[in-house]
Each structure stands twice: as C-alpha cells, then as structure tokens.
Amino acid sequence: MTAPRTPVPRKVLGRLSLPERTFVADALRTETVGGVLLLVAAVAALIWANVPALHDSYESVSHFHLGPEALGLHLSVQHWAADGLLAIFFFVAGIELKRELVAGDLKDPRAAALPVAAALCGMAVPALVYTLTNITGGGSLGGWAVPTATDIAFALAVLAVIGTSLPGALRAFLLTLAVVDDLFAILIIAVFFTDDLDFAALGGAVAGLFVFWLLLRKGVRGWYVYVPLALVIWALMYNSGVHATIAGVAMGLMLRCTTREGEDHSPGERIEHLVRPLSAGLAVPLFALFSAGVVISGGALADVFGQPETLGVVLGLVVGKTVGILGGTWLTARFTRASLSDDLAWADVFAVATLAGIGFTVSLLIGELAFEGDEALTDEVKAAVLVGSLIAATLATVLLKLRNARYRSLYEAEERDEDLDGIPDVYEQDDPACHLRMAEIHDRKAAEHRSRAEELARDRAGERAGQESG
C-alpha cells in the first residue's frame, strides 16, 4: 500500500514564477522612474512654496481656475490635478487590481491571503493609532483614513536612491500589497468622502460605464472612441458628488486581463503598458507639485508633533503601518502553517513594512478630502504626511542597508544567466521544463524570422524581374 504523501509546507515570500517575475520587473521599472519624478516634483513644490520670492506665484498658479463653468468644471489647477490627473493613476490601479485578481497572486486564495491580510492590517492599525491619538488628545477623528495608504512609487524611488537590490519576492510583495492597499483606499474615498449625491449625474456616469463595458465586450477598438467616452464618464462622476477618481478605477476594472488564443498580451496589459508612463511620469508628479507645496517652518514642524491630528498621522504612518503589515504577515504565516522563505528573515519583512509607511499620493488626497474647508489644518496634515513619510523612508533605509549585502547576493543569484539563453539559471535548475518551453518559443520566433526573410527575398526577386522585363 502506498504511504500517504506528506504535504509540502507553503513558503511565505518564496521565489516568483518566471512569468510573474517578468511582469513584476517591468511594472516596477516604470514605477521606479515615476517615483523619482515624484520625489523631484515634491521637492520642487516645497521650494516653490517656501521661497518668499516664489510663494505668491505658487499660490496664484495653484488657485488659478479654468474649464467650462456651464458644465460644472471651472476648477482650480490644484483641483484639476487631484480630481482629473489622478483619475489616470486610479485607472492604472484598476487594471493592476483586475490583473492580480484574474492572473496574478490574488487569483490563488492561498497566495492572496498574505498580501490581503497584510494590507488590511496595514490599514486598520494606522487608523486605530490615529483614532486613539485623537481620542486621548481631544482632536478631530475626521482624518483617520489619512495614514492608511501606501505610495508604491515613492517607496520604489527610495529603493532606487539608496541603491538596495531587494529580492524579487519582497518587491512583488510590496507591489501586491500596494495594489490591495489602493483597492481599499478607493473604497474609503467612495464610501466616506462622498458628499451630497446628484443622482442624475450619477445615473449618467453609470450609463456611460455600461456603454464602455458594452463596447469592450463587442471588441470595438480605437482610442478615438474610448477617450471621449472616458472624459464624459469622468465629468459626470465629478458632478455626481462621488470622487471623480472612482470613474478611473471602474473603467480599469472592466478591461480584460486574460489572454486568448493568438494573443501575447491581454488588452488590459497592452493599455496599462501605454498608460502607466503617463500616470507615473505626468499625472502623479503634477499632483505632487500642486499638493505638496506647504509652508514649512520650525514652528510648523513643532506643531506637527504638538497637535493630535498631525501627530496621529505621523504615528499612523511610522508605527501603525509597520506594526500592521508585520503583524498581518506573521499571523497569516502562523495560522496557515506557512513558513518564511529560507532566503529571508522576519527582519526583512519588518524593513519592507517600515518602507510601506511612505504614504504620499493617496494620503495627501485623503487629507484634502478629510479636512476640506479648513485650509490651515489641511496644510498641517499635509506637512504631517511629508514628515511621517520622511521618517518611514529614513528608518527603512537604515534597516535595508543593514541587509543589503544579503539582498545583493540573492538578487545576483536570481539574475545569473551563465548560458546566456535569456532564462535565469535558478529557474532552469528548479524547473527543467522551463528551458524546454523557452526553447520552443525561441524556435517559433526563429521560424517567423525565416518566413519573413524568405517573403522579403521573394518580393525583391519579383521587383528585379519586373525591372529587367521593363
């Protein structure tokens, strides 16, 4: 009688599959460049707003209004950046989420348990920290959601600046964590920061989304169809009272992110590849430029640690995020009987959890929504977001640098390709069939090249024959 097979314990933060590794590497490459631009924009905003000779021009540009008033879109430049350009960012977030749900880590419930639990705890604990700080200090509870968001682009920019080589598993964990984080941030904005509803405009937006979905289902192509429709949906959503970025998320979620026969990439992946540079390179940096420009002085920085609202934001980002993500990851591993990858230690999870305390873009947006109408407190909360993100980045830099030699060796092992066949050797060792699959792909591409070359040679021979007969 055959003995029962002992189940192999699942590893937490183990090596990615080769296709997932390729996708994550491409996504993070764009996000890293966008993160550097985001840092530059944030620094430029602080200089522009704090240099006395430039401050008035910053205020004038930020509050300059433009747009058709008859359509309810006569908005300031700052509002166009927050409500308009960020819709592009959330559109990409919607596509990322859809892909994760149908083709990525979130497709497998067992694999999804870790980033989902880590993200939920990483949002609940900062909210709890903020709430307790303000209950004991007598502050406003309205900003509880400000420290709940993680800014993946800013975090990756920090990694790029400090020059650490995180293993692929940790980078993928950070990316998936941010995707889930974005989902719940979107839900928070939709549920808690929606004012009086204009049901006519909301009905129009829903109808537009239905048309958008129908066109996708029918296979209609052409940017000249979808871009004008997307603008109409966005304008109706803005006028409905629901935050306009929700329109971007909804359209992103509607795109198909699975491949069909004869497709190398799904429509969602192709569109994400086109739009992500626009989001990371233009939309998010411009939002940062017109949202991060708060006046900072010695007194203002002291107030950050002296007021319950701002102190709650700082503690939520620095302490709440770290404790929440680390705790959520440990609890998931503990109760699912999973074990940490042999290549990593819990200190590595702690460092990444600290890095996730960088909550810039969405935190600034929620801060504007939470304290709308109180300009002074809004600016103070923005300063708290900047201070908290800076502290989290500094702590993460120290922790990651302590392990950088280990990360570098792991990264080099993942990238080593001694036979120069385009497949990292570690994947060939672990999965011999991988080499065969890639060889088949190479053979197919070579056959396609030969076919094109033969067709080109026939065309040229036909042209020469025609010239000679002429």
PDB file of N, CA and C in Angstrom, residues 453-470:
ATOM      1  N   ALA A 453      11.954  36.662 -43.792  1.00  0.00           N
ATOM      2  CA  ALA A 453      13.120  36.877 -44.661  1.00  0.00           C
ATOM      3  C   ALA A 453      12.882  36.264 -46.045  1.00  0.00           C
ATOM      4  N   GLU A 454      12.299  35.076 -46.085  1.00  0.00           N
ATOM      5  CA  GLU A 454      12.009  34.427 -47.369  1.00  0.00           C
ATOM      6  C   GLU A 454      10.985  35.233 -48.159  1.00  0.00           C
ATOM      7  N   GLU A 455       9.962  35.749 -47.452  1.00  0.00           N
ATOM      8  CA  GLU A 455       8.942  36.550 -48.136  1.00  0.00           C
ATOM      9  C   GLU A 455       9.550  37.827 -48.700  1.00  0.00           C
ATOM     10  N   LEU A 456      10.445  38.458 -47.928  1.00  0.00           N
ATOM     11  CA  LEU A 456      11.113  39.671 -48.389  1.00  0.00           C
ATOM     12  C   LEU A 456      11.995  39.372 -49.594  1.00  0.00           C
ATOM     13  N   ALA A 457      12.682  38.224 -49.564  1.00  0.00           N
ATOM     14  CA  ALA A 457      13.544  37.847 -50.695  1.00  0.00           C
ATOM     15  C   ALA A 457      12.712  37.618 -51.954  1.00  0.00           C
ATOM     16  N   ARG A 458      11.545  36.989 -51.813  1.00  0.00           N
ATOM     17  CA  ARG A 458      10.671  36.765 -52.973  1.00  0.00           C
ATOM     18  C   ARG A 458      10.185  38.097 -53.542  1.00  0.00           C
ATOM     19  N   ASP A 459       9.825  39.033 -52.638  1.00  0.00           N
ATOM     20  CA  ASP A 459       9.361  40.340 -53.115  1.00  0.00           C
ATOM     21  C   ASP A 459      10.459  41.061 -53.888  1.00  0.00           C
ATOM     22  N   ARG A 460      11.688  41.003 -53.361  1.00  0.00           N
ATOM     23  CA  ARG A 460      12.786  41.677 -54.035  1.00  0.00           C
ATOM     24  C   ARG A 460      13.084  41.008 -55.377  1.00  0.00           C
ATOM     25  N   ALA A 461      12.997  39.666 -55.430  1.00  0.00           N
ATOM     26  CA  ALA A 461      13.235  38.955 -56.695  1.00  0.00           C
ATOM     27  C   ALA A 461      12.168  39.345 -57.714  1.00  0.00           C
ATOM     28  N   GLY A 462      10.908  39.488 -57.237  1.00  0.00           N
ATOM     29  CA  GLY A 462       9.845  39.892 -58.141  1.00  0.00           C
ATOM     30  C   GLY A 462      10.076  41.296 -58.671  1.00  0.00           C
ATOM     31  N   GLU A 463      10.549  42.215 -57.802  1.00  0.00           N
ATOM     32  CA  GLU A 463      10.832  43.585 -58.240  1.00  0.00           C
ATOM     33  C   GLU A 463      11.935  43.604 -59.288  1.00  0.00           C
ATOM     34  N   ARG A 464      13.006  42.817 -59.073  1.00  0.00           N
ATOM     35  CA  ARG A 464      14.124  42.779 -60.046  1.00  0.00           C
ATOM     36  C   ARG A 464      13.654  42.214 -61.378  1.00  0.00           C
ATOM     37  N   ALA A 465      12.808  41.155 -61.303  1.00  0.00           N
ATOM     38  CA  ALA A 465      12.303  40.573 -62.549  1.00  0.00           C
ATOM     39  C   ALA A 465      11.462  41.576 -63.321  1.00  0.00           C
ATOM     40  N   GLY A 466      10.677  42.362 -62.589  1.00  0.00           N
ATOM     41  CA  GLY A 466       9.863  43.369 -63.238  1.00  0.00           C
ATOM     42  C   GLY A 466      10.689  44.444 -63.879  1.00  0.00           C
ATOM     43  N   GLN A 467      11.782  44.851 -63.196  1.00  0.00           N
ATOM     44  CA  GLN A 467      12.651  45.889 -63.728  1.00  0.00           C
ATOM     45  C   GLN A 467      13.356  45.398 -65.001  1.00  0.00           C
ATOM     46  N   GLU A 468      13.825  44.084 -64.966  1.00  0.00           N
ATOM     47  CA  GLU A 468      14.524  43.551 -66.117  1.00  0.00           C
ATOM     48  C   GLU A 468      13.601  43.430 -67.334  1.00  0.00           C
ATOM     49  N   SER A 469      12.344  42.998 -67.072  1.00  0.00           N
ATOM     50  CA  SER A 469      11.416  42.860 -68.190  1.00  0.00           C
ATOM     51  C   SER A 469      11.043  44.219 -68.759  1.00  0.00           C
ATOM     52  N   GLY A 470      11.067  45.247 -67.884  1.00  0.00           N
ATOM     53  CA  GLY A 470      10.747  46.593 -68.351  1.00  0.00           C
ATOM     54  C   GLY A 470      11.853  47.148 -69.177  1.00  0.00           C
TER      55      GLY A 470
END
